Coordinates of C-alpha atoms in Angstrom, one line a residue:
X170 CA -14.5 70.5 44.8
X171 CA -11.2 70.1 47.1
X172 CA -10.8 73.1 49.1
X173 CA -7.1 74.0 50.6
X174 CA -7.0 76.3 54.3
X175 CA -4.5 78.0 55.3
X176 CA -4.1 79.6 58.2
X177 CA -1.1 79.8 61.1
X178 CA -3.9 80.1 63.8
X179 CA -4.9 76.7 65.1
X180 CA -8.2 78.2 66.9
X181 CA -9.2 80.5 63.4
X182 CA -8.8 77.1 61.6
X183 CA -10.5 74.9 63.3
X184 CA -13.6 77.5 63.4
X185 CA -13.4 77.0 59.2
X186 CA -12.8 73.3 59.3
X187 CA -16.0 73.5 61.4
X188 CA -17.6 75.7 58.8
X189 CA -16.8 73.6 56.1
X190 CA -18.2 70.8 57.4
X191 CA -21.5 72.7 58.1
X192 CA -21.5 73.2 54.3
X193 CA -21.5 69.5 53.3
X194 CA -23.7 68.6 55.6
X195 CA -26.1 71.1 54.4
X196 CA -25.0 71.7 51.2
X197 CA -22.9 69.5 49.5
X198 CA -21.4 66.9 50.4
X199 CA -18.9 66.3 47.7
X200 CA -17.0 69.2 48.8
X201 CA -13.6 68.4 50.6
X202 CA -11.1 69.8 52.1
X203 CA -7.3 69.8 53.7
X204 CA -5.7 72.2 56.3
X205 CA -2.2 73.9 56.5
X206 CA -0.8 75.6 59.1
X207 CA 1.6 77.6 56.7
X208 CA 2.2 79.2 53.2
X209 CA 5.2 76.8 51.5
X210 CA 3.7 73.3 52.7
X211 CA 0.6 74.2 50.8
X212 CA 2.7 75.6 48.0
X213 CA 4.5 72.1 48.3
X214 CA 1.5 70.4 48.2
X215 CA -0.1 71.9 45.3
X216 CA 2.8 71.2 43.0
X217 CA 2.0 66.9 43.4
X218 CA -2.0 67.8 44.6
X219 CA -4.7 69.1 42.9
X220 CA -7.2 71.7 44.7
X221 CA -10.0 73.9 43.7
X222 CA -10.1 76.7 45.8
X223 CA -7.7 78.1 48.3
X224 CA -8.6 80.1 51.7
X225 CA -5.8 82.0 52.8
X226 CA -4.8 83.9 55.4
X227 CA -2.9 86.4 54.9
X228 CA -0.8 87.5 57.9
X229 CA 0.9 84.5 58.3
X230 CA 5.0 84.1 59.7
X231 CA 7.5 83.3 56.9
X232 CA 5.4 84.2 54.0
X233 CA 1.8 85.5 54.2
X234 CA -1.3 84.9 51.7
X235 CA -0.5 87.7 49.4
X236 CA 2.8 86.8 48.7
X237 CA 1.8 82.6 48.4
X238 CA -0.8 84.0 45.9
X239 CA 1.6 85.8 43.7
X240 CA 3.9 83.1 43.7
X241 CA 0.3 80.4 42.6
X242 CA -0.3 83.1 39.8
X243 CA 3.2 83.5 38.9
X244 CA 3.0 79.9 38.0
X245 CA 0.2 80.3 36.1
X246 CA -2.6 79.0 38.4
X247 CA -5.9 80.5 38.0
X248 CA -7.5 78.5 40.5
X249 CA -9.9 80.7 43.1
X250 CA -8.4 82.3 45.7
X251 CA -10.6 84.1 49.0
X252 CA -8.5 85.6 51.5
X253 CA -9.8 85.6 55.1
X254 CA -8.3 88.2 57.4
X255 CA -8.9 90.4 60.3
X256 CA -7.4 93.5 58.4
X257 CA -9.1 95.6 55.1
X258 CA -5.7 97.2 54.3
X259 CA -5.0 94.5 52.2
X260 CA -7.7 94.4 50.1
X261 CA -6.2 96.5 47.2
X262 CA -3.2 94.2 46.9
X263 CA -5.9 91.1 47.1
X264 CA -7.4 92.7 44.0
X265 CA -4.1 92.1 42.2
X266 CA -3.8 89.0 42.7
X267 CA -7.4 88.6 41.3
X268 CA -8.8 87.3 43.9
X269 CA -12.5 85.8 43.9
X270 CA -13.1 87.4 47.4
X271 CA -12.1 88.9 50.8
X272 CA -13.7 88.2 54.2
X273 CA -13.1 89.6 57.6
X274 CA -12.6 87.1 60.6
X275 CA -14.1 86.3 62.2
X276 CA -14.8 83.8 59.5
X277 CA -18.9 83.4 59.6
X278 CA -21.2 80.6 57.5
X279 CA -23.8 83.3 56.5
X280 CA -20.4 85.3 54.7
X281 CA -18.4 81.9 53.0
X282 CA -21.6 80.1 52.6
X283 CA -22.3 82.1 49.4
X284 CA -18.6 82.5 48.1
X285 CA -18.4 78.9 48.3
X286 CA -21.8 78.3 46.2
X287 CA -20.9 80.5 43.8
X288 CA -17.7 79.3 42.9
X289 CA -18.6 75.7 43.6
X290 CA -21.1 76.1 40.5
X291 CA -18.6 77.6 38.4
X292 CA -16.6 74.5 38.9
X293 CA -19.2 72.3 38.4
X294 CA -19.7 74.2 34.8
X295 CA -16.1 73.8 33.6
X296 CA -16.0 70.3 35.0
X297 CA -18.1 69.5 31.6
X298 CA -16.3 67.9 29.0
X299 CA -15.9 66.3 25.7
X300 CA -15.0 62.6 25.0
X301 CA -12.7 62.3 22.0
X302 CA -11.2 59.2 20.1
X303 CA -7.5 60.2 19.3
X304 CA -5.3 57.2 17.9
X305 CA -4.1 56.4 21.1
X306 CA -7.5 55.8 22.4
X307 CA -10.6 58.0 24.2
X308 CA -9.5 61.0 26.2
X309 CA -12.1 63.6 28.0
X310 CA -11.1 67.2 27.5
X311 CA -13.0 69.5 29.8
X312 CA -14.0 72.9 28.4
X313 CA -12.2 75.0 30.1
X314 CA -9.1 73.5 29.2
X315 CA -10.3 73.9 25.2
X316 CA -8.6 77.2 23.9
X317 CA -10.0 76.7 20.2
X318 CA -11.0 74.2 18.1
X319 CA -9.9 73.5 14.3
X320 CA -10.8 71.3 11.6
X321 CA -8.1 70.7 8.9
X322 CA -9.6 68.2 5.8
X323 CA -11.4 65.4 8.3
X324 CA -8.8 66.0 11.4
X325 CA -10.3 67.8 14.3
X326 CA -7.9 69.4 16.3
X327 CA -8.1 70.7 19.8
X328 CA -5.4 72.9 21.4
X329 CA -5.2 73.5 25.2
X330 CA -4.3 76.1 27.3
X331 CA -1.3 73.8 28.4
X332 CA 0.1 73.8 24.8
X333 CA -0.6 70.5 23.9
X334 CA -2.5 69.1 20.6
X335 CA -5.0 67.0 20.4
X336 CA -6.6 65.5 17.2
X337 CA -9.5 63.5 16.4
X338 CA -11.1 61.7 13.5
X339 CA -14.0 63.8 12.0
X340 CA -15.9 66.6 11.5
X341 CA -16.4 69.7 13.3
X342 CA -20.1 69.3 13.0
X343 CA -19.4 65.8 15.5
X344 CA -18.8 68.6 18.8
X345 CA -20.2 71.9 17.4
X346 CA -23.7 71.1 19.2
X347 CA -21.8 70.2 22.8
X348 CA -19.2 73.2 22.7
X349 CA -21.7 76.0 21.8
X350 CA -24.8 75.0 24.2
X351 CA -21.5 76.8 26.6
X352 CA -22.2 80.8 26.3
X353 CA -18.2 80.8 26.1
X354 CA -17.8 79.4 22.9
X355 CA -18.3 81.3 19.7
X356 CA -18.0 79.6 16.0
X357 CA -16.5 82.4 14.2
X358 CA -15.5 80.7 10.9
X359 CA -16.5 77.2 9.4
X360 CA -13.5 75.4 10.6
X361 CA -13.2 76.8 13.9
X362 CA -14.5 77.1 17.5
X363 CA -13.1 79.4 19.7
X364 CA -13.3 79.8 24.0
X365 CA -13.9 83.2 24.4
X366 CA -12.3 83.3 27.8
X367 CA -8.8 82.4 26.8
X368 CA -9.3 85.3 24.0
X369 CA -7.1 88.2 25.2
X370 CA -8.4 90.5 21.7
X371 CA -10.4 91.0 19.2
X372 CA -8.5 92.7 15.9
X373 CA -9.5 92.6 12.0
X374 CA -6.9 89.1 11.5
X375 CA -9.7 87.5 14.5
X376 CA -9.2 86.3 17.9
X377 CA -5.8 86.7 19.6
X378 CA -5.6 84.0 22.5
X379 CA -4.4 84.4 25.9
X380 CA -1.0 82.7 24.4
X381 CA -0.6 84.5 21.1
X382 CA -1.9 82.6 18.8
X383 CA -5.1 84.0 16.2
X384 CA -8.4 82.5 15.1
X385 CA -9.4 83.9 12.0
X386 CA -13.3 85.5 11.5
X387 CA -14.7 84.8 9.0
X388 CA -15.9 88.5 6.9
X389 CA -19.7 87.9 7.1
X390 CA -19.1 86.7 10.7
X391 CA -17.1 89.9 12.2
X392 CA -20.1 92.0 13.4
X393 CA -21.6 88.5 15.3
X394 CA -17.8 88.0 16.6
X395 CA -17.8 91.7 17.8
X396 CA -21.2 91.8 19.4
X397 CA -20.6 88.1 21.2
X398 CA -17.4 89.2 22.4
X399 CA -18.2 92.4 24.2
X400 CA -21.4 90.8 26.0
X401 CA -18.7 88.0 27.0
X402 CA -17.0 91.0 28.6
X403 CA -19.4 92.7 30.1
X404 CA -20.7 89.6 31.7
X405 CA -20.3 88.9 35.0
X406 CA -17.3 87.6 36.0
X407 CA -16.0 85.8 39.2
X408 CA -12.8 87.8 39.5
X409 CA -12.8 90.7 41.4
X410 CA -11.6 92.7 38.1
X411 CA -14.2 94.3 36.3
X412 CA -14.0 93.8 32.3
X413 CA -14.5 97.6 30.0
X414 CA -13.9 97.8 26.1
X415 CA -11.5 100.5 24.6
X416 CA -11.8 100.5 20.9
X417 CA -9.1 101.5 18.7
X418 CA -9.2 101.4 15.0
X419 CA -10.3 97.5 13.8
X420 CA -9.5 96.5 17.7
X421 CA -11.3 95.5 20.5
X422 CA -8.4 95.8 24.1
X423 CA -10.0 94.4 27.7
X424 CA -9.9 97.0 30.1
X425 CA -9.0 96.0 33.7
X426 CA -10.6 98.2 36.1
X427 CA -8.6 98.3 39.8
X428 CA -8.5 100.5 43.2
X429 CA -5.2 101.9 43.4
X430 CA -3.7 102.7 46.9
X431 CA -5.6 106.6 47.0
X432 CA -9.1 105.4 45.9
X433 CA -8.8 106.3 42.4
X434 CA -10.1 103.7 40.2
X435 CA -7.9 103.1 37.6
X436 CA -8.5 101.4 34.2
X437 CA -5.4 99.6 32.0
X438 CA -5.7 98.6 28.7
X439 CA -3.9 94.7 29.3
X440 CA -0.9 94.7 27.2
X441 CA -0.6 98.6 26.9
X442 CA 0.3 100.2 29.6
X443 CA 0.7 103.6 28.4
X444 CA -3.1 103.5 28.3
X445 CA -4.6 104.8 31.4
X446 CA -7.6 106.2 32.7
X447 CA -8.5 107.6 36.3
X448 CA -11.9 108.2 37.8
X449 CA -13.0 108.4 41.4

């Protein structure tokens, strides 16, 4: 895991640079990590550099953490984001963002110790993959990157969350075993395997992924698909969103539960706005 710092005081990161390398010398020592003093050199960076997790200050001069987040999701980064800070005020406006979590300086082990765990496992789970013979040779497709998988006569194709196609040789039977021993994948029809976290709905034509496009169910496989899909929801989650069903008539919407700025918690149906409901 590749970790990016960010913040514009030099003392502040330092104390983290120091924490961090408490952690591989404890914990793990194949965590790294790089520092930045402010919010567009790390933006910069990230566009020719890979990282895994960002810790961002967020009162920083020019532009702070919240708006250097919006600007990472805007671009449709999902990678992990804590915020460290010496104020709460912000911690609404970090929940929009979806942040993974939000610590008060100063920064202590016993408080980013765990955050770092946590999400350092998660990485370590999408970082398995699947080797694939395409005609231009063996490629490895992690599964997080899988959105669904299709088998069309003895062509297995794999589309990605970046758009592209890939197709293999074979049967579906050849990576059934490997995608579904991942609590995230679902086999709702014979020629399809689908990655229940870039599935956006649930709806009597199937799944409806994250970027529009729908894997069918097959009849005597709806109740499973409906059952597997709202224990994915439920779940928990790293992000700092929590995941409700609303049902409507043969549909299943993901409810994003949020603080708003008065301490109501407030629950949107994603994709219908109109839909809201207010609790304390």
């Amino acid at each position: 895991m590749h970790i990016a710092v960010c913040d514009d005081n030099i003392e502040e990161l330092t104390r983290i640079a120091i924490i961090l390398e408490n952690y591989r010398n404890e914990l793990d020592s194949t965590v790294t990590y790089e520092t930045f003093t402010n919010a567009l050199d790390l933006i910069e960076t990230m566009r020719t550099r890979r990282f895994d997790l960002l810790l961002l200050d967020i009162l920083m001069p020019g532009i702070t953490g919240i708006d250097a987040a919006k600007e990472i999701r805007g671009k449709g980064s999902e990678i992990p984001i804590i915020f460290l800070t010496s104020s709460r005020e912000f911690a609404v406006e970090s929940y929009r963002v979806e942040a993974n979590d939000y610590i008060l300086k100063p920064v202590r082990k016993e408080e980013i110790f765990p955050s770092i765990t946590k999400l350092l496992a998660k990485y370590n789970k999408e970082a398995a993959y699947l080797t694939i013979k395409t005609s231009n040779g063996i490629l490895k497709l992690t599964f997080s990157q899988i959105v669904y998988v299709e088998v069309i006569n003895r062509t297995v194709q794999f589309i990605l969350t970046n758009g592209e196609l890939k197709k293999a040789y074979g049967y579906l039977a050849d990576y059934e075993s490997a995608l579904l021993s991942d609590p995230n994948f679902f086999k709702p029809h014979r020629s399809y395997i689908v990655n229940l976290r870039h599935v956006s709905e649930l709806n009597k034509e199937g799944f409806i992924t994250r970027n529009g496009q729908t894997v069918p169910v097959a009849r005597d496989s709806f109740s499973k698909a409906k059952s597997t899909y709202m224990k994915h929801l439920l779940s928990p989650k790293e992000s700092c969103f929590i995941p409700y069903e609303l049902y409507f008539p043969d549909t299943v919407y993901l409810i994003c539960q949020e603080q708003d700025k008065r301490g109501y918690l407030r629950k949107k149906c994603m994709g219908h706005e109109d839909i809201s409901i207010m609790h304390r």
